[in-house]
Amino acid sequence: MTMSPWQGRELGTRTVSWTERDAILYALAVGAPADRLDLVYEERLRVLPTFALTLAQWAPDALGALGAFDVTTAVHGSQRLLVRGPLEPSGELTTTARVSAVRDKGAAAVFDVEVSCDRFTATWSVFAPGCGGFGGERGPSVPRRPDRPAEHALTVATHARQAAFYRLLGDRHAMHIDPEAAKAAGMDRPFLHGLCTLAASLLPLAGVLGVHPAELVELEARFAAPAFPGDRLGLAGWAEAPGPDNPGDPAVRFEASADDGRAVLTGGRARFRTTPDRTENTDA
């Protein structure tokens, strides 16, 4: 097997900071209602763990800027997040990034960009057409859905301005706001950020599991197709029994699909803590 010259590439270190306003804007952008004071009011604020992904967005952008792939055609293929500790309502973190793997899919390559700090490790998998064929390993196959009916059938209602709001959190790729840029990326209109769709799905999932969304420990999902602002998504969830990957915490595997049957999120898995990991407000 041949290794890509990008594999193992260090992308540097960056100190990122945020304020209560950023964390509140994020919660609103991913669908938190105005009466969830624990998510949108500074006096009771608990920061959603997926907010960390906006703080680490610089890393996949940096790899694209180095010329590893064509930023106009590459797409976000999947996301993983491991939470090590809660984010304060405002703060600062030093993050370090590297290309942890490059997988050869033939006509395309998948670049895994890993961002780490003392609070989380986040891994972007970027699907890059035209970058494969170097003789490397293909990597793991797509996770299969559970072979039983879903225990949870939920709805995620997106809204027409959601992509425009989410852009304010740092991912300002033009394809999410500019119709011409969306067409260049193969879409007929601007589409919702995959990370926004993913975070929006976690809110109802945490609700049916009876846990606070801020207690997220692990998350992964593949972006099968984009959702569009205003889509009403069907969310299917399968409760996960304790096992090698789950010590007994509330966990769920999930998928999301659009009204027209398009699979939007596949291979999803989320695990939450059973007890709060902080001494501040724990409103649910």
JSON list of C-alpha atoms in Angstrom, two decimals, residues 102-282:
[
{"chain": "A", "resi": 102, "resn": "VAL", "atom": "CA", "xyz": [-5.83, 9.68, 3.92]},
{"chain": "A", "resi": 103, "resn": "ARG", "atom": "CA", "xyz": [-7.91, 6.90, 2.41]},
{"chain": "A", "resi": 104, "resn": "ASP", "atom": "CA", "xyz": [-7.94, 5.99, -1.27]},
{"chain": "A", "resi": 105, "resn": "LYS", "atom": "CA", "xyz": [-11.43, 5.63, -2.73]},
{"chain": "A", "resi": 106, "resn": "GLY", "atom": "CA", "xyz": [-10.26, 5.29, -6.33]},
{"chain": "A", "resi": 107, "resn": "ALA", "atom": "CA", "xyz": [-11.64, 8.37, -8.05]},
{"chain": "A", "resi": 108, "resn": "ALA", "atom": "CA", "xyz": [-11.52, 10.29, -4.76]},
{"chain": "A", "resi": 109, "resn": "ALA", "atom": "CA", "xyz": [-9.69, 10.42, -1.46]},
{"chain": "A", "resi": 110, "resn": "VAL", "atom": "CA", "xyz": [-10.93, 10.92, 2.08]},
{"chain": "A", "resi": 111, "resn": "PHE", "atom": "CA", "xyz": [-8.79, 13.16, 4.29]},
{"chain": "A", "resi": 112, "resn": "ASP", "atom": "CA", "xyz": [-9.21, 12.76, 8.06]},
{"chain": "A", "resi": 113, "resn": "VAL", "atom": "CA", "xyz": [-8.38, 16.02, 9.82]},
{"chain": "A", "resi": 114, "resn": "GLU", "atom": "CA", "xyz": [-8.00, 15.60, 13.58]},
{"chain": "A", "resi": 115, "resn": "VAL", "atom": "CA", "xyz": [-8.18, 18.57, 15.95]},
{"chain": "A", "resi": 116, "resn": "SER", "atom": "CA", "xyz": [-7.29, 18.03, 19.61]},
{"chain": "A", "resi": 117, "resn": "CYS", "atom": "CA", "xyz": [-7.22, 19.97, 22.87]},
{"chain": "A", "resi": 118, "resn": "ASP", "atom": "CA", "xyz": [-7.84, 19.18, 26.52]},
{"chain": "A", "resi": 119, "resn": "ARG", "atom": "CA", "xyz": [-11.64, 19.41, 26.11]},
{"chain": "A", "resi": 120, "resn": "PHE", "atom": "CA", "xyz": [-12.26, 17.48, 22.89]},
{"chain": "A", "resi": 121, "resn": "THR", "atom": "CA", "xyz": [-10.94, 15.65, 19.86]},
{"chain": "A", "resi": 122, "resn": "ALA", "atom": "CA", "xyz": [-12.82, 16.32, 16.62]},
{"chain": "A", "resi": 123, "resn": "THR", "atom": "CA", "xyz": [-12.21, 14.58, 13.30]},
{"chain": "A", "resi": 124, "resn": "TRP", "atom": "CA", "xyz": [-13.44, 15.84, 9.94]},
{"chain": "A", "resi": 125, "resn": "SER", "atom": "CA", "xyz": [-13.52, 13.37, 7.04]},
{"chain": "A", "resi": 126, "resn": "VAL", "atom": "CA", "xyz": [-13.36, 15.35, 3.81]},
{"chain": "A", "resi": 127, "resn": "PHE", "atom": "CA", "xyz": [-14.34, 13.58, 0.58]},
{"chain": "A", "resi": 128, "resn": "ALA", "atom": "CA", "xyz": [-12.19, 14.99, -2.21]},
{"chain": "A", "resi": 129, "resn": "PRO", "atom": "CA", "xyz": [-12.94, 14.02, -5.84]},
{"chain": "A", "resi": 130, "resn": "GLY", "atom": "CA", "xyz": [-9.91, 13.62, -8.08]},
{"chain": "A", "resi": 131, "resn": "CYS", "atom": "CA", "xyz": [-7.46, 12.96, -5.24]},
{"chain": "A", "resi": 132, "resn": "GLY", "atom": "CA", "xyz": [-7.57, 9.17, -5.16]},
{"chain": "A", "resi": 133, "resn": "GLY", "atom": "CA", "xyz": [-5.81, 6.46, -7.11]},
{"chain": "A", "resi": 134, "resn": "PHE", "atom": "CA", "xyz": [-2.51, 6.66, -5.22]},
{"chain": "A", "resi": 135, "resn": "GLY", "atom": "CA", "xyz": [-2.68, 3.04, -4.08]},
{"chain": "A", "resi": 136, "resn": "GLY", "atom": "CA", "xyz": [-3.63, 3.58, -0.46]},
{"chain": "A", "resi": 137, "resn": "GLU", "atom": "CA", "xyz": [-6.04, 1.72, 1.80]},
{"chain": "A", "resi": 138, "resn": "ARG", "atom": "CA", "xyz": [-9.76, 2.29, 1.21]},
{"chain": "A", "resi": 139, "resn": "GLY", "atom": "CA", "xyz": [-10.64, 2.45, 4.89]},
{"chain": "A", "resi": 140, "resn": "PRO", "atom": "CA", "xyz": [-13.72, 1.13, 6.72]},
{"chain": "A", "resi": 141, "resn": "SER", "atom": "CA", "xyz": [-17.07, 0.59, 5.06]},
{"chain": "A", "resi": 142, "resn": "VAL", "atom": "CA", "xyz": [-20.20, 2.53, 5.91]},
{"chain": "A", "resi": 143, "resn": "PRO", "atom": "CA", "xyz": [-21.77, 1.36, 9.21]},
{"chain": "A", "resi": 144, "resn": "ARG", "atom": "CA", "xyz": [-24.95, -0.65, 8.73]},
{"chain": "A", "resi": 145, "resn": "ARG", "atom": "CA", "xyz": [-28.19, 0.38, 10.34]},
{"chain": "A", "resi": 146, "resn": "PRO", "atom": "CA", "xyz": [-29.57, -1.84, 13.12]},
{"chain": "A", "resi": 147, "resn": "ASP", "atom": "CA", "xyz": [-31.66, -4.73, 11.75]},
{"chain": "A", "resi": 148, "resn": "ARG", "atom": "CA", "xyz": [-34.73, -3.94, 13.83]},
{"chain": "A", "resi": 149, "resn": "PRO", "atom": "CA", "xyz": [-37.42, -1.24, 13.83]},
{"chain": "A", "resi": 150, "resn": "ALA", "atom": "CA", "xyz": [-36.37, 2.09, 15.28]},
{"chain": "A", "resi": 151, "resn": "GLU", "atom": "CA", "xyz": [-37.55, 2.77, 18.84]},
{"chain": "A", "resi": 152, "resn": "HIS", "atom": "CA", "xyz": [-37.73, 6.52, 18.23]},
{"chain": "A", "resi": 153, "resn": "ALA", "atom": "CA", "xyz": [-39.36, 8.40, 15.36]},
{"chain": "A", "resi": 154, "resn": "LEU", "atom": "CA", "xyz": [-38.72, 12.13, 15.66]},
{"chain": "A", "resi": 155, "resn": "THR", "atom": "CA", "xyz": [-38.85, 15.28, 13.55]},
{"chain": "A", "resi": 156, "resn": "VAL", "atom": "CA", "xyz": [-36.20, 17.94, 12.98]},
{"chain": "A", "resi": 157, "resn": "ALA", "atom": "CA", "xyz": [-37.74, 21.10, 11.54]},
{"chain": "A", "resi": 158, "resn": "THR", "atom": "CA", "xyz": [-35.15, 23.35, 9.86]},
{"chain": "A", "resi": 159, "resn": "HIS", "atom": "CA", "xyz": [-36.00, 26.90, 8.81]},
{"chain": "A", "resi": 160, "resn": "ALA", "atom": "CA", "xyz": [-35.32, 29.01, 5.74]},
{"chain": "A", "resi": 161, "resn": "ARG", "atom": "CA", "xyz": [-32.72, 31.28, 7.38]},
{"chain": "A", "resi": 162, "resn": "GLN", "atom": "CA", "xyz": [-30.82, 28.55, 9.22]},
{"chain": "A", "resi": 163, "resn": "ALA", "atom": "CA", "xyz": [-27.81, 28.31, 6.89]},
{"chain": "A", "resi": 164, "resn": "ALA", "atom": "CA", "xyz": [-27.45, 32.09, 6.90]},
{"chain": "A", "resi": 165, "resn": "PHE", "atom": "CA", "xyz": [-27.39, 32.10, 10.71]},
{"chain": "A", "resi": 166, "resn": "TYR", "atom": "CA", "xyz": [-24.97, 29.17, 10.98]},
{"chain": "A", "resi": 167, "resn": "ARG", "atom": "CA", "xyz": [-22.48, 30.90, 8.65]},
{"chain": "A", "resi": 168, "resn": "LEU", "atom": "CA", "xyz": [-21.99, 33.56, 11.32]},
{"chain": "A", "resi": 169, "resn": "LEU", "atom": "CA", "xyz": [-20.30, 30.93, 13.49]},
{"chain": "A", "resi": 170, "resn": "GLY", "atom": "CA", "xyz": [-17.28, 30.62, 11.20]},
{"chain": "A", "resi": 171, "resn": "ASP", "atom": "CA", "xyz": [-18.07, 28.27, 8.30]},
{"chain": "A", "resi": 172, "resn": "ARG", "atom": "CA", "xyz": [-18.62, 30.87, 5.59]},
{"chain": "A", "resi": 173, "resn": "HIS", "atom": "CA", "xyz": [-18.24, 28.65, 2.56]},
{"chain": "A", "resi": 174, "resn": "ALA", "atom": "CA", "xyz": [-20.19, 30.35, -0.21]},
{"chain": "A", "resi": 175, "resn": "MET", "atom": "CA", "xyz": [-22.13, 27.21, -1.21]},
{"chain": "A", "resi": 176, "resn": "HIS", "atom": "CA", "xyz": [-24.33, 27.68, 1.88]},
{"chain": "A", "resi": 177, "resn": "ILE", "atom": "CA", "xyz": [-25.52, 31.16, 0.87]},
{"chain": "A", "resi": 178, "resn": "ASP", "atom": "CA", "xyz": [-24.74, 31.86, -2.82]},
{"chain": "A", "resi": 179, "resn": "PRO", "atom": "CA", "xyz": [-26.86, 30.03, -5.44]},
{"chain": "A", "resi": 180, "resn": "GLU", "atom": "CA", "xyz": [-24.03, 30.16, -8.01]},
{"chain": "A", "resi": 181, "resn": "ALA", "atom": "CA", "xyz": [-21.52, 28.67, -5.59]},
{"chain": "A", "resi": 182, "resn": "ALA", "atom": "CA", "xyz": [-24.03, 25.96, -4.68]},
{"chain": "A", "resi": 183, "resn": "LYS", "atom": "CA", "xyz": [-24.46, 25.09, -8.37]},
{"chain": "A", "resi": 184, "resn": "ALA", "atom": "CA", "xyz": [-20.67, 24.85, -8.77]},
{"chain": "A", "resi": 185, "resn": "ALA", "atom": "CA", "xyz": [-20.73, 22.31, -5.94]},
{"chain": "A", "resi": 186, "resn": "GLY", "atom": "CA", "xyz": [-23.43, 20.28, -7.73]},
{"chain": "A", "resi": 187, "resn": "MET", "atom": "CA", "xyz": [-26.47, 21.53, -5.80]},
{"chain": "A", "resi": 188, "resn": "ASP", "atom": "CA", "xyz": [-29.41, 23.39, -7.28]},
{"chain": "A", "resi": 189, "resn": "ARG", "atom": "CA", "xyz": [-29.56, 25.85, -4.37]},
{"chain": "A", "resi": 190, "resn": "PRO", "atom": "CA", "xyz": [-27.69, 26.73, -1.16]},
{"chain": "A", "resi": 191, "resn": "PHE", "atom": "CA", "xyz": [-27.78, 23.95, 1.38]},
{"chain": "A", "resi": 192, "resn": "LEU", "atom": "CA", "xyz": [-27.51, 23.58, 5.13]},
{"chain": "A", "resi": 193, "resn": "HIS", "atom": "CA", "xyz": [-24.17, 22.88, 6.78]},
{"chain": "A", "resi": 194, "resn": "GLY", "atom": "CA", "xyz": [-23.90, 19.21, 7.67]},
{"chain": "A", "resi": 195, "resn": "LEU", "atom": "CA", "xyz": [-22.73, 20.11, 11.18]},
{"chain": "A", "resi": 196, "resn": "CYS", "atom": "CA", "xyz": [-25.82, 22.25, 11.67]},
{"chain": "A", "resi": 197, "resn": "THR", "atom": "CA", "xyz": [-28.08, 19.37, 10.61]},
{"chain": "A", "resi": 198, "resn": "LEU", "atom": "CA", "xyz": [-26.20, 17.03, 12.93]},
{"chain": "A", "resi": 199, "resn": "ALA", "atom": "CA", "xyz": [-26.39, 19.31, 15.97]},
{"chain": "A", "resi": 200, "resn": "ALA", "atom": "CA", "xyz": [-30.07, 20.02, 15.32]},
{"chain": "A", "resi": 201, "resn": "SER", "atom": "CA", "xyz": [-30.74, 16.27, 15.36]},
{"chain": "A", "resi": 202, "resn": "LEU", "atom": "CA", "xyz": [-29.07, 15.83, 18.75]},
{"chain": "A", "resi": 203, "resn": "LEU", "atom": "CA", "xyz": [-31.56, 18.07, 20.56]},
{"chain": "A", "resi": 204, "resn": "PRO", "atom": "CA", "xyz": [-34.61, 15.79, 20.08]},
{"chain": "A", "resi": 205, "resn": "LEU", "atom": "CA", "xyz": [-32.48, 12.67, 20.55]},
{"chain": "A", "resi": 206, "resn": "ALA", "atom": "CA", "xyz": [-31.29, 13.89, 23.95]},
{"chain": "A", "resi": 207, "resn": "GLY", "atom": "CA", "xyz": [-34.90, 14.68, 24.80]},
{"chain": "A", "resi": 208, "resn": "VAL", "atom": "CA", "xyz": [-36.21, 11.16, 24.18]},
{"chain": "A", "resi": 209, "resn": "LEU", "atom": "CA", "xyz": [-33.27, 9.67, 26.08]},
{"chain": "A", "resi": 210, "resn": "GLY", "atom": "CA", "xyz": [-34.06, 11.87, 29.07]},
{"chain": "A", "resi": 211, "resn": "VAL", "atom": "CA", "xyz": [-30.62, 13.49, 29.16]},
{"chain": "A", "resi": 212, "resn": "HIS", "atom": "CA", "xyz": [-29.34, 17.03, 28.77]},
{"chain": "A", "resi": 213, "resn": "PRO", "atom": "CA", "xyz": [-27.72, 17.64, 25.35]},
{"chain": "A", "resi": 214, "resn": "ALA", "atom": "CA", "xyz": [-24.71, 19.17, 27.13]},
{"chain": "A", "resi": 215, "resn": "GLU", "atom": "CA", "xyz": [-23.91, 15.68, 28.49]},
{"chain": "A", "resi": 216, "resn": "LEU", "atom": "CA", "xyz": [-22.79, 14.42, 25.07]},
{"chain": "A", "resi": 217, "resn": "VAL", "atom": "CA", "xyz": [-19.67, 12.23, 25.30]},
{"chain": "A", "resi": 218, "resn": "GLU", "atom": "CA", "xyz": [-19.26, 10.73, 21.82]},
{"chain": "A", "resi": 219, "resn": "LEU", "atom": "CA", "xyz": [-20.72, 11.55, 18.43]},
{"chain": "A", "resi": 220, "resn": "GLU", "atom": "CA", "xyz": [-20.27, 10.30, 14.89]},
{"chain": "A", "resi": 221, "resn": "ALA", "atom": "CA", "xyz": [-22.29, 10.49, 11.68]},
{"chain": "A", "resi": 222, "resn": "ARG", "atom": "CA", "xyz": [-21.93, 10.44, 7.91]},
{"chain": "A", "resi": 223, "resn": "PHE", "atom": "CA", "xyz": [-23.37, 13.13, 5.68]},
{"chain": "A", "resi": 224, "resn": "ALA", "atom": "CA", "xyz": [-25.14, 11.14, 2.98]},
{"chain": "A", "resi": 225, "resn": "ALA", "atom": "CA", "xyz": [-26.74, 14.14, 1.27]},
{"chain": "A", "resi": 226, "resn": "PRO", "atom": "CA", "xyz": [-27.32, 17.79, 2.15]},
{"chain": "A", "resi": 227, "resn": "ALA", "atom": "CA", "xyz": [-30.44, 19.08, 3.81]},
{"chain": "A", "resi": 228, "resn": "PHE", "atom": "CA", "xyz": [-31.86, 22.34, 2.54]},
{"chain": "A", "resi": 229, "resn": "PRO", "atom": "CA", "xyz": [-33.02, 25.19, 4.75]},
{"chain": "A", "resi": 230, "resn": "GLY", "atom": "CA", "xyz": [-36.71, 24.62, 5.44]},
{"chain": "A", "resi": 231, "resn": "ASP", "atom": "CA", "xyz": [-36.53, 20.83, 5.12]},
{"chain": "A", "resi": 232, "resn": "ARG", "atom": "CA", "xyz": [-38.48, 18.82, 7.65]},
{"chain": "A", "resi": 233, "resn": "LEU", "atom": "CA", "xyz": [-36.35, 15.81, 8.51]},
{"chain": "A", "resi": 234, "resn": "GLY", "atom": "CA", "xyz": [-37.47, 12.46, 9.82]},
{"chain": "A", "resi": 235, "resn": "LEU", "atom": "CA", "xyz": [-35.16, 11.17, 12.52]},
{"chain": "A", "resi": 236, "resn": "ALA", "atom": "CA", "xyz": [-35.01, 7.47, 13.40]},
{"chain": "A", "resi": 237, "resn": "GLY", "atom": "CA", "xyz": [-33.25, 6.34, 16.56]},
{"chain": "A", "resi": 238, "resn": "TRP", "atom": "CA", "xyz": [-32.22, 2.91, 17.85]},
{"chain": "A", "resi": 239, "resn": "ALA", "atom": "CA", "xyz": [-31.36, 2.57, 21.53]},
{"chain": "A", "resi": 240, "resn": "GLU", "atom": "CA", "xyz": [-27.95, 1.02, 22.07]},
{"chain": "A", "resi": 241, "resn": "ALA", "atom": "CA", "xyz": [-27.48, -1.67, 24.68]},
{"chain": "A", "resi": 242, "resn": "PRO", "atom": "CA", "xyz": [-24.37, -1.71, 26.89]},
{"chain": "A", "resi": 243, "resn": "GLY", "atom": "CA", "xyz": [-21.40, -3.31, 25.19]},
{"chain": "A", "resi": 244, "resn": "PRO", "atom": "CA", "xyz": [-17.72, -2.85, 24.30]},
{"chain": "A", "resi": 245, "resn": "ASP", "atom": "CA", "xyz": [-18.34, 0.71, 23.02]},
{"chain": "A", "resi": 246, "resn": "ASN", "atom": "CA", "xyz": [-20.84, 1.67, 25.70]},
{"chain": "A", "resi": 247, "resn": "PRO", "atom": "CA", "xyz": [-20.37, 1.16, 29.45]},
{"chain": "A", "resi": 248, "resn": "GLY", "atom": "CA", "xyz": [-24.08, 1.66, 30.05]},
{"chain": "A", "resi": 249, "resn": "ASP", "atom": "CA", "xyz": [-24.59, 5.35, 29.35]},
{"chain": "A", "resi": 250, "resn": "PRO", "atom": "CA", "xyz": [-27.63, 6.48, 27.32]},
{"chain": "A", "resi": 251, "resn": "ALA", "atom": "CA", "xyz": [-26.64, 5.91, 23.70]},
{"chain": "A", "resi": 252, "resn": "VAL", "atom": "CA", "xyz": [-28.48, 5.86, 20.41]},
{"chain": "A", "resi": 253, "resn": "ARG", "atom": "CA", "xyz": [-27.79, 5.07, 16.78]},
{"chain": "A", "resi": 254, "resn": "PHE", "atom": "CA", "xyz": [-29.65, 7.29, 14.35]},
{"chain": "A", "resi": 255, "resn": "GLU", "atom": "CA", "xyz": [-30.41, 8.31, 10.78]},
{"chain": "A", "resi": 256, "resn": "ALA", "atom": "CA", "xyz": [-32.14, 11.34, 9.30]},
{"chain": "A", "resi": 257, "resn": "SER", "atom": "CA", "xyz": [-33.97, 11.64, 6.00]},
{"chain": "A", "resi": 258, "resn": "ALA", "atom": "CA", "xyz": [-35.76, 14.39, 4.10]},
{"chain": "A", "resi": 259, "resn": "ASP", "atom": "CA", "xyz": [-39.44, 14.40, 3.10]},
{"chain": "A", "resi": 260, "resn": "ASP", "atom": "CA", "xyz": [-38.55, 13.15, -0.38]},
{"chain": "A", "resi": 261, "resn": "GLY", "atom": "CA", "xyz": [-36.81, 10.10, 1.09]},
{"chain": "A", "resi": 262, "resn": "ARG", "atom": "CA", "xyz": [-33.23, 11.35, 0.69]},
{"chain": "A", "resi": 263, "resn": "ALA", "atom": "CA", "xyz": [-30.96, 9.96, 3.39]},
{"chain": "A", "resi": 264, "resn": "VAL", "atom": "CA", "xyz": [-29.28, 12.99, 4.98]},
{"chain": "A", "resi": 265, "resn": "LEU", "atom": "CA", "xyz": [-27.46, 11.51, 7.99]},
{"chain": "A", "resi": 266, "resn": "THR", "atom": "CA", "xyz": [-26.44, 7.85, 8.16]},
{"chain": "A", "resi": 267, "resn": "GLY", "atom": "CA", "xyz": [-24.35, 5.76, 10.53]},
{"chain": "A", "resi": 268, "resn": "GLY", "atom": "CA", "xyz": [-25.11, 8.15, 13.37]},
{"chain": "A", "resi": 269, "resn": "ARG", "atom": "CA", "xyz": [-24.23, 7.35, 16.97]},
{"chain": "A", "resi": 270, "resn": "ALA", "atom": "CA", "xyz": [-24.41, 9.51, 20.08]},
{"chain": "A", "resi": 271, "resn": "ARG", "atom": "CA", "xyz": [-23.55, 8.65, 23.67]},
{"chain": "A", "resi": 272, "resn": "PHE", "atom": "CA", "xyz": [-24.34, 10.83, 26.69]},
{"chain": "A", "resi": 273, "resn": "ARG", "atom": "CA", "xyz": [-23.23, 10.83, 30.32]},
{"chain": "A", "resi": 274, "resn": "THR", "atom": "CA", "xyz": [-25.69, 9.62, 32.92]},
{"chain": "A", "resi": 275, "resn": "THR", "atom": "CA", "xyz": [-24.60, 12.31, 35.40]},
{"chain": "A", "resi": 276, "resn": "PRO", "atom": "CA", "xyz": [-23.63, 15.95, 34.91]},
{"chain": "A", "resi": 277, "resn": "ASP", "atom": "CA", "xyz": [-19.94, 16.65, 34.37]},
{"chain": "A", "resi": 278, "resn": "ARG", "atom": "CA", "xyz": [-19.93, 20.11, 35.95]},
{"chain": "A", "resi": 279, "resn": "THR", "atom": "CA", "xyz": [-20.94, 21.86, 39.12]},
{"chain": "A", "resi": 280, "resn": "GLU", "atom": "CA", "xyz": [-22.58, 24.86, 37.48]},
{"chain": "A", "resi": 281, "resn": "ASN", "atom": "CA", "xyz": [-26.26, 24.99, 36.52]},
{"chain": "A", "resi": 282, "resn": "THR", "atom": "CA", "xyz": [-27.66, 21.61, 35.44]}
]
